[in-house]
Coordinates of C-alpha atoms in Angstrom, one line a residue:
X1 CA 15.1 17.3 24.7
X2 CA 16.4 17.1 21.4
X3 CA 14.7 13.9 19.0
X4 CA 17.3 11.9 17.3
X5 CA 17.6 11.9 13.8
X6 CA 16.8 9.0 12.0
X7 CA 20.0 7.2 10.5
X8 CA 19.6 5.9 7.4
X9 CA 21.5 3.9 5.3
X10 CA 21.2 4.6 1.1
X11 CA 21.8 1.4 -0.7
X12 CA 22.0 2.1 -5.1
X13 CA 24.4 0.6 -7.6
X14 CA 24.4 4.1 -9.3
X15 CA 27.5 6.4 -7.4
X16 CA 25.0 9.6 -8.8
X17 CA 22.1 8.1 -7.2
X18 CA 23.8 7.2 -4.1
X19 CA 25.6 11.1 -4.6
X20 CA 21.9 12.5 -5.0
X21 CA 20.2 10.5 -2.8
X22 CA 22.4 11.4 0.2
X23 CA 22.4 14.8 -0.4
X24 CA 18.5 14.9 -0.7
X25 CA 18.3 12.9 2.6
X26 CA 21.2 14.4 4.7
X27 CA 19.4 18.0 3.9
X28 CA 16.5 17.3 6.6
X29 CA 17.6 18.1 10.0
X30 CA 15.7 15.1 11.2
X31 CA 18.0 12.4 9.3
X32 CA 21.5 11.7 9.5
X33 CA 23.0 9.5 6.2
X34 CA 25.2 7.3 8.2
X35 CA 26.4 5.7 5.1
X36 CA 25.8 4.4 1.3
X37 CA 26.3 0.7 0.1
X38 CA 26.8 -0.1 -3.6
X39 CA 25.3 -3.4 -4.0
X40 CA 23.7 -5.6 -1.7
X41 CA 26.2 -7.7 -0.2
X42 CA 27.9 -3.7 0.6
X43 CA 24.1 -3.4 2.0
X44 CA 23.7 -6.3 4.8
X45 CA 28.0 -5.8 5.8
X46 CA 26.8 -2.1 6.6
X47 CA 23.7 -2.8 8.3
X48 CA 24.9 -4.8 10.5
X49 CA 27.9 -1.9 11.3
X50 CA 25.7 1.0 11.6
X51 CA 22.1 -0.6 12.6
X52 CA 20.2 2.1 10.6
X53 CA 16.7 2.7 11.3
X54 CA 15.7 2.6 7.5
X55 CA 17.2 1.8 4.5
X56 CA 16.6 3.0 1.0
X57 CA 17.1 0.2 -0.9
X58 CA 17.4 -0.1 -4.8
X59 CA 16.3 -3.3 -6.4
X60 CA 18.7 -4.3 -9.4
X61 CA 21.9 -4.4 -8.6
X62 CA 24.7 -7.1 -8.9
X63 CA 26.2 -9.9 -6.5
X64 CA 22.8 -9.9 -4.3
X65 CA 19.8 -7.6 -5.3
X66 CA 17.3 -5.8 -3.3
X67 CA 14.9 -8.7 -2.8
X68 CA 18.1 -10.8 -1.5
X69 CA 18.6 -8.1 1.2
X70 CA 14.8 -8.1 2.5
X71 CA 15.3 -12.1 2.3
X72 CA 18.2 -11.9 4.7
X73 CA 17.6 -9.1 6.8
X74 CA 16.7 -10.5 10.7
X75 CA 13.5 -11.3 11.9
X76 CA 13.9 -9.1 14.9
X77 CA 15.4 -5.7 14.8
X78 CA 15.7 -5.0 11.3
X79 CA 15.9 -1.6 9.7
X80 CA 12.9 -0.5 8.0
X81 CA 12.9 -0.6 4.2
X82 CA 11.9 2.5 1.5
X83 CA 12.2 1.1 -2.0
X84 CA 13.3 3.5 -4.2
X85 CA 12.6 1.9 -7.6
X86 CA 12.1 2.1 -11.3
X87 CA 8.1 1.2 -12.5
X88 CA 9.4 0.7 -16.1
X89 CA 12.1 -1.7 -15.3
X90 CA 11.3 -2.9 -11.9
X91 CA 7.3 -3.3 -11.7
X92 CA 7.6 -6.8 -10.8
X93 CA 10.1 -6.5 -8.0
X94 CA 8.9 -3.5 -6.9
X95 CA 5.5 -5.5 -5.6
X96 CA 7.5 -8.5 -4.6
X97 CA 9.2 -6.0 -2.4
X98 CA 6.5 -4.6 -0.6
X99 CA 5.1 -8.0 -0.5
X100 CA 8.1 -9.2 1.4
X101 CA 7.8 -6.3 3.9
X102 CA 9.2 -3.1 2.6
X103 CA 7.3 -0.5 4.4
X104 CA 7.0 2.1 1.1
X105 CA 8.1 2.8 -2.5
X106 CA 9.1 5.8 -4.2
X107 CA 9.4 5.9 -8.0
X108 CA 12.7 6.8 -9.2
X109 CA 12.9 8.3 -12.6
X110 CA 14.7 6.3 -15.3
X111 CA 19.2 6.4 -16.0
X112 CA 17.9 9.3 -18.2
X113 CA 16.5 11.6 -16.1
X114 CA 18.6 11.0 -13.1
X115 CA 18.8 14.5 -12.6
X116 CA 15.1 14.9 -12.1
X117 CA 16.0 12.7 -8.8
X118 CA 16.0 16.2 -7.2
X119 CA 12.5 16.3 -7.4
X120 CA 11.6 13.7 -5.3
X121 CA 13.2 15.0 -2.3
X122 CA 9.9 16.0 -0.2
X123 CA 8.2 12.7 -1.0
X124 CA 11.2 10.7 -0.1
X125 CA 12.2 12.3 3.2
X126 CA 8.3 11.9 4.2
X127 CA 8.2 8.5 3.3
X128 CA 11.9 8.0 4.9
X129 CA 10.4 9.7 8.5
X130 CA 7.1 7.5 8.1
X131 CA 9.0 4.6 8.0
X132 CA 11.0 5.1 11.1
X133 CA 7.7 4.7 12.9
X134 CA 6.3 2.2 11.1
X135 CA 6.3 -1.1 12.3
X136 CA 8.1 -4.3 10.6
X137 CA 5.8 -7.5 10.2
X138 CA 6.4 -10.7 8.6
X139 CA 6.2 -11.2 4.9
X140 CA 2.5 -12.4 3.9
X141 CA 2.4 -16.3 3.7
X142 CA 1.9 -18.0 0.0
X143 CA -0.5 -20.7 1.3
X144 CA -3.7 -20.4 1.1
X145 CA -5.8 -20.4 4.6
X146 CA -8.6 -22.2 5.7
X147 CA -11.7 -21.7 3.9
X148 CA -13.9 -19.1 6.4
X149 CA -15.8 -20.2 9.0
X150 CA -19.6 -19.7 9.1
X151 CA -22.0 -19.4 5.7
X152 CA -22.1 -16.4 3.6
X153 CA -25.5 -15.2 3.0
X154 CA -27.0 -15.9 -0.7
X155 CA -28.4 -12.5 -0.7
X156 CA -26.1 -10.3 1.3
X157 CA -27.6 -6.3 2.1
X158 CA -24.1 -5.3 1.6
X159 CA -24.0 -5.0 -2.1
X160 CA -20.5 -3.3 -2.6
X161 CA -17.0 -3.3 -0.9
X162 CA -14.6 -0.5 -1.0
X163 CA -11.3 -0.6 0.6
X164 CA -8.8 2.2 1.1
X165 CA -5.0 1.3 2.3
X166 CA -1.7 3.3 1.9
X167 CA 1.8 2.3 3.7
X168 CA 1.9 -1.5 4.3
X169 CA -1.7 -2.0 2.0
X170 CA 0.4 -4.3 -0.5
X171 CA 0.9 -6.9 2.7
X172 CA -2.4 -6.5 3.8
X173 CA -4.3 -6.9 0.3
X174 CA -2.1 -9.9 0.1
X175 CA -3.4 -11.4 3.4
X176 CA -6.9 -10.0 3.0
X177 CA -7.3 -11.5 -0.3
X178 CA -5.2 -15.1 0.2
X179 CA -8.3 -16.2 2.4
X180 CA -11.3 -14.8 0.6
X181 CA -13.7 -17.0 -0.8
X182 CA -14.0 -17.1 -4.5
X183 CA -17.7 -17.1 -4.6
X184 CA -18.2 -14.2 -2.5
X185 CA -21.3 -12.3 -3.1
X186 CA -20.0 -8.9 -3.6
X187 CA -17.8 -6.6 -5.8
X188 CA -15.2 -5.3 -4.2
X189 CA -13.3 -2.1 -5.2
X190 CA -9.6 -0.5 -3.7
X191 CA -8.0 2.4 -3.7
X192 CA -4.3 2.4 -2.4
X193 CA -1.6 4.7 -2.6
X194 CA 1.1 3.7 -5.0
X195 CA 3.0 5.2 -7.7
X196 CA 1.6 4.7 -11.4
X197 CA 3.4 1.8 -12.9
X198 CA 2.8 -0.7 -10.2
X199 CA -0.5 -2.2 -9.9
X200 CA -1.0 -4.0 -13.0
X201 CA 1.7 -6.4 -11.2
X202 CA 0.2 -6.0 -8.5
X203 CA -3.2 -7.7 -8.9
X204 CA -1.6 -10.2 -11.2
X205 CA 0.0 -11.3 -8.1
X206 CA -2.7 -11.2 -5.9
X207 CA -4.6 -12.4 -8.4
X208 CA -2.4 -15.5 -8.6
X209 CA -2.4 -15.7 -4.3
X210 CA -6.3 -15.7 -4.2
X211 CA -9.7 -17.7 -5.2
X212 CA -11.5 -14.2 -6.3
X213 CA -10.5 -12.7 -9.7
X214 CA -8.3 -9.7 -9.1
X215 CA -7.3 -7.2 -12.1
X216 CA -6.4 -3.2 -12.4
X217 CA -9.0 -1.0 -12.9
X218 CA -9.9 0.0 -17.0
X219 CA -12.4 2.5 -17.5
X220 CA -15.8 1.5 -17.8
X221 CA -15.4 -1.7 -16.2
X222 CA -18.4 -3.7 -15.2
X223 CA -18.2 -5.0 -11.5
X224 CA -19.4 -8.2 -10.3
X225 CA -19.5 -10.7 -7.3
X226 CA -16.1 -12.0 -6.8
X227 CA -14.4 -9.5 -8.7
X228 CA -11.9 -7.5 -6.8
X229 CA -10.9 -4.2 -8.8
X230 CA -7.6 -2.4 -7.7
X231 CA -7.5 1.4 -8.6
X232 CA -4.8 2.1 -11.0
X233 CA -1.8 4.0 -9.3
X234 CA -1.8 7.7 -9.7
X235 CA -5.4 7.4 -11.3
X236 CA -8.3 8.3 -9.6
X237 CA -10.8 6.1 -9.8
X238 CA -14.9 5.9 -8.5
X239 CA -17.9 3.8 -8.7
X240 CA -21.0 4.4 -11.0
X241 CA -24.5 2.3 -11.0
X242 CA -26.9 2.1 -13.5
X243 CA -30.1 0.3 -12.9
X244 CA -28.2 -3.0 -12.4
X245 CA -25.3 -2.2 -13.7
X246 CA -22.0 -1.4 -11.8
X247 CA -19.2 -0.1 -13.2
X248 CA -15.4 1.9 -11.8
X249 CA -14.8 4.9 -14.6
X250 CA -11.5 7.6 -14.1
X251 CA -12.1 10.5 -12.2
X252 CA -11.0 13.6 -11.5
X253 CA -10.9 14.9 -7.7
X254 CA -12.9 18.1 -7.4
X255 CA -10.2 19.7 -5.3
X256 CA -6.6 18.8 -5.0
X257 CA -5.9 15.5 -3.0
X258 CA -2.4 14.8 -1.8
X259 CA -2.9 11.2 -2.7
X260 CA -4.0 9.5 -5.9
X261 CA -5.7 7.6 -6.3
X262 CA -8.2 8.9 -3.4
X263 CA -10.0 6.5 -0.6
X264 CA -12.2 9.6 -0.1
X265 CA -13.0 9.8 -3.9
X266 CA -13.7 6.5 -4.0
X267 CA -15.5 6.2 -0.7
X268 CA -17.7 8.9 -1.4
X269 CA -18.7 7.7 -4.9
X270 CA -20.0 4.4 -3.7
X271 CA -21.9 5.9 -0.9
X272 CA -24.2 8.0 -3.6
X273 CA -24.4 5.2 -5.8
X274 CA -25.3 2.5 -2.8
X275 CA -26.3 4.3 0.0
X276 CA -26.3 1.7 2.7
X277 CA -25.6 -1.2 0.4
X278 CA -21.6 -0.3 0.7
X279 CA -19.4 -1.6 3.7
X280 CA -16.0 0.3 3.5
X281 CA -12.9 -2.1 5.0
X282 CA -10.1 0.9 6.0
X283 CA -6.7 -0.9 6.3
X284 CA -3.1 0.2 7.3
X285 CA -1.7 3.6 6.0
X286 CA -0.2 6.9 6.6
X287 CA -2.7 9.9 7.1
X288 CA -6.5 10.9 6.8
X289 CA -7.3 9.8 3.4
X290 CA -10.1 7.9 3.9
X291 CA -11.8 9.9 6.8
X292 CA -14.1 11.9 4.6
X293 CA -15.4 9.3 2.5
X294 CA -16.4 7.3 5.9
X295 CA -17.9 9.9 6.8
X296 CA -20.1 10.0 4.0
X297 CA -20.8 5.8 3.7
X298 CA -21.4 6.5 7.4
X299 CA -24.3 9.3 6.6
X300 CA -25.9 6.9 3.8
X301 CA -26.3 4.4 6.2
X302 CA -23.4 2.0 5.5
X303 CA -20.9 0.2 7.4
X304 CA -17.0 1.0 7.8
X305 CA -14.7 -1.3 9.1
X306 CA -11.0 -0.5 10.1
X307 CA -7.9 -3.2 10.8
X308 CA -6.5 -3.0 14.1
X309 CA -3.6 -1.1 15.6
X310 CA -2.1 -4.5 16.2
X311 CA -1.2 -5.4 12.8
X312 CA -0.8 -2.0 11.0
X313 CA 2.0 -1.2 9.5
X314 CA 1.2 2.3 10.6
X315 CA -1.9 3.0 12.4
X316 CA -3.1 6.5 11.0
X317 CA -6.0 6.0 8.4
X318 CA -7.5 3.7 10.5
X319 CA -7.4 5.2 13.6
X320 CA -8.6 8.9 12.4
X321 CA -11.9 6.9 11.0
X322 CA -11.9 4.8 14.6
X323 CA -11.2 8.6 16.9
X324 CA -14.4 9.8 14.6
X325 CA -16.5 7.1 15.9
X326 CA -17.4 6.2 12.1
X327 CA -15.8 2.1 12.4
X328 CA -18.5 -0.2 13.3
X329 CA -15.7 -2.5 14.4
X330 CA -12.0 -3.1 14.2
X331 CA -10.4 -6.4 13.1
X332 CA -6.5 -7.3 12.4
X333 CA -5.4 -7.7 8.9
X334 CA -5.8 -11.9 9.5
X335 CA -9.6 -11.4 11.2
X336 CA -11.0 -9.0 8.8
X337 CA -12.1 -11.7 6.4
X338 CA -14.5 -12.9 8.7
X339 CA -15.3 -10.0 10.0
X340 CA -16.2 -8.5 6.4
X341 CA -18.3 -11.4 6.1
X342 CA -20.1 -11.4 9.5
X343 CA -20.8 -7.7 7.8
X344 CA -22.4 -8.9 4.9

């Protein structure tokens, strides 16, 4: 029995970019371009006509922009969203979009190098075909929660948290972090998969969302409790401990990785550095980055949690570290608060 393609619906205000990005799409035998919309009003019209399954959505564009169509698009049965953006001009709404539910971004080069477009045609049909199976949650709330139930221990054994997310991670950081308590008694370090350009936005606005103190990763940086430290996109990052002193520093992978920055990398460094002080938090993502450097907090005698099938946006790094038996439990994305600090 054949598998349907996935229809998709490109939405750019740029006729080369809707040209290119067709013809980079409509080249995989697993998707059928059912049609292109110039702006965004073009975009909802259309989506309604052709009910795509995804929709690769540019951001600036006039009469309603891209964060106007993820505002209006219906809270059941709506086409899954790839961003396909511009970090230099578009930073900002790039992480507004992903905060708002887009499943995945892909960095489009700038007006001049809209030829290099070409290029990105095995990342963007991936992502396109990873969308199609994701699933579409609601947009992270702005209010803060509750504080958490239940003390947190003064001196916690878990002296370091490392967390490793990919496809739907910028939704989950943002409800992770909106009900963590600002005195909490740990570092905590992430790795997610995002192109360079993004995260300095990023943890400004998660920052903004949450009572720890959130910033991109500079080199050298000293960690500290209630310091949340967010790998910089297309950067490697790991952790390094001296005496007392904890710090991230830029890496580089000792054998190629398919993503950057690496939740193995990253993983792995904190298990040599803590051993069994680290509890790794696995959350939503695409793939088995991640599963390695489980194992390896899992050897030193940490503690690996992974979020639930029920609220991933796609269940694949969590679930590879859950099949390997390395998870000593599994929360969703609006339990695993408490259940990192019942972990402490």
């Amino acid at each position: 029995m054949k598998i349907p393609a996935v229809r998709v619906l490109v939405v750019d205000d740029s006729a080369f970019v809707r040209k290119v990005l067709r013809q980079v799409l409509g080249a995989s035998a697993s998707i059928e371009v059912v049609d292109t919309a110039m702006d965004g009003l073009d975009a909802l019209e259309k989506i309604e006509r052709y009910k795509p399954d995804v929709v690769t959505l540019d951001l600036v564009m006039p009469n309603l922009d891209g964060i106007g169509v993820l505002r209006s698009l219906p809270r059941d049965g709506a086409p899954r969203v790839v961003v396909v953006s511009n970090s230099e001009a578009d930073s900002d709404l790039g992480v507004e979009a992903l905060q708002q539910g887009a499943v995945d971004l892909v960095e489009k080069p700038t007006s001049l190098a809209t030829d290099r477009l070409f290029e990105l045609s095995n990342e963007l049909v991936r992502k396109v075909l990873a969308a199609a199976e994701a699933r579409v949650h609601q947009a992270a709330p702005r209010p803060r929660p509750p504080p958490l139930p239940g003390a947190i221990p003064a001196l916690p054994r878990t002296r370091l948290v490392v967390v490793g997310t990919s496809t739907g991670g910028p939704q989950a950081l943002t409800r992770l972090f909106a009900a963590m308590p600002g005195d909490f008694p740990a570092p905590l370090v992430v790795a997610l998969h995002i192109p360079p350009g993004y995260t300095e936005s990023l943890s400004r606005r998660l920052n903004d969302g949450s009572a720890l103190s959130i910033v991109e990763a500079s080199d050298d940086l000293q960690l500290r409790p209630g310091l949340a430290v967010i790998a910089r996109g297309g950067t490697h990052l790991e952790v390094r401990r001296q005496r007392e002193r904890a710090s991230v520093r830029f890496a580089q992978a000792a054998k190629a990785s398919l993503y950057c920055p690496s939740v193995d990398l990253l993983f792995a460094s904190a298990a040599a550095e803590f051993g069994s002080g680290v509890l790794g938090v696995v959350l939503t993502g695409m793939g088995d980055d991640g599963l390695e450097g489980s194992r390896a907090i899992h050897k030193a005698g940490g503690k690996i949690l992974v979020e639930a099938e029920s609220s991933c946006v796609v269940y694949g790094m969590p679930r590879r570290v859950l099949e390997a038996g390395l998870a000593a439990a599994q929360a969703s994305i609006d339990e695993m608060p408490a259940a990192i600090v019942r972990h402490l």
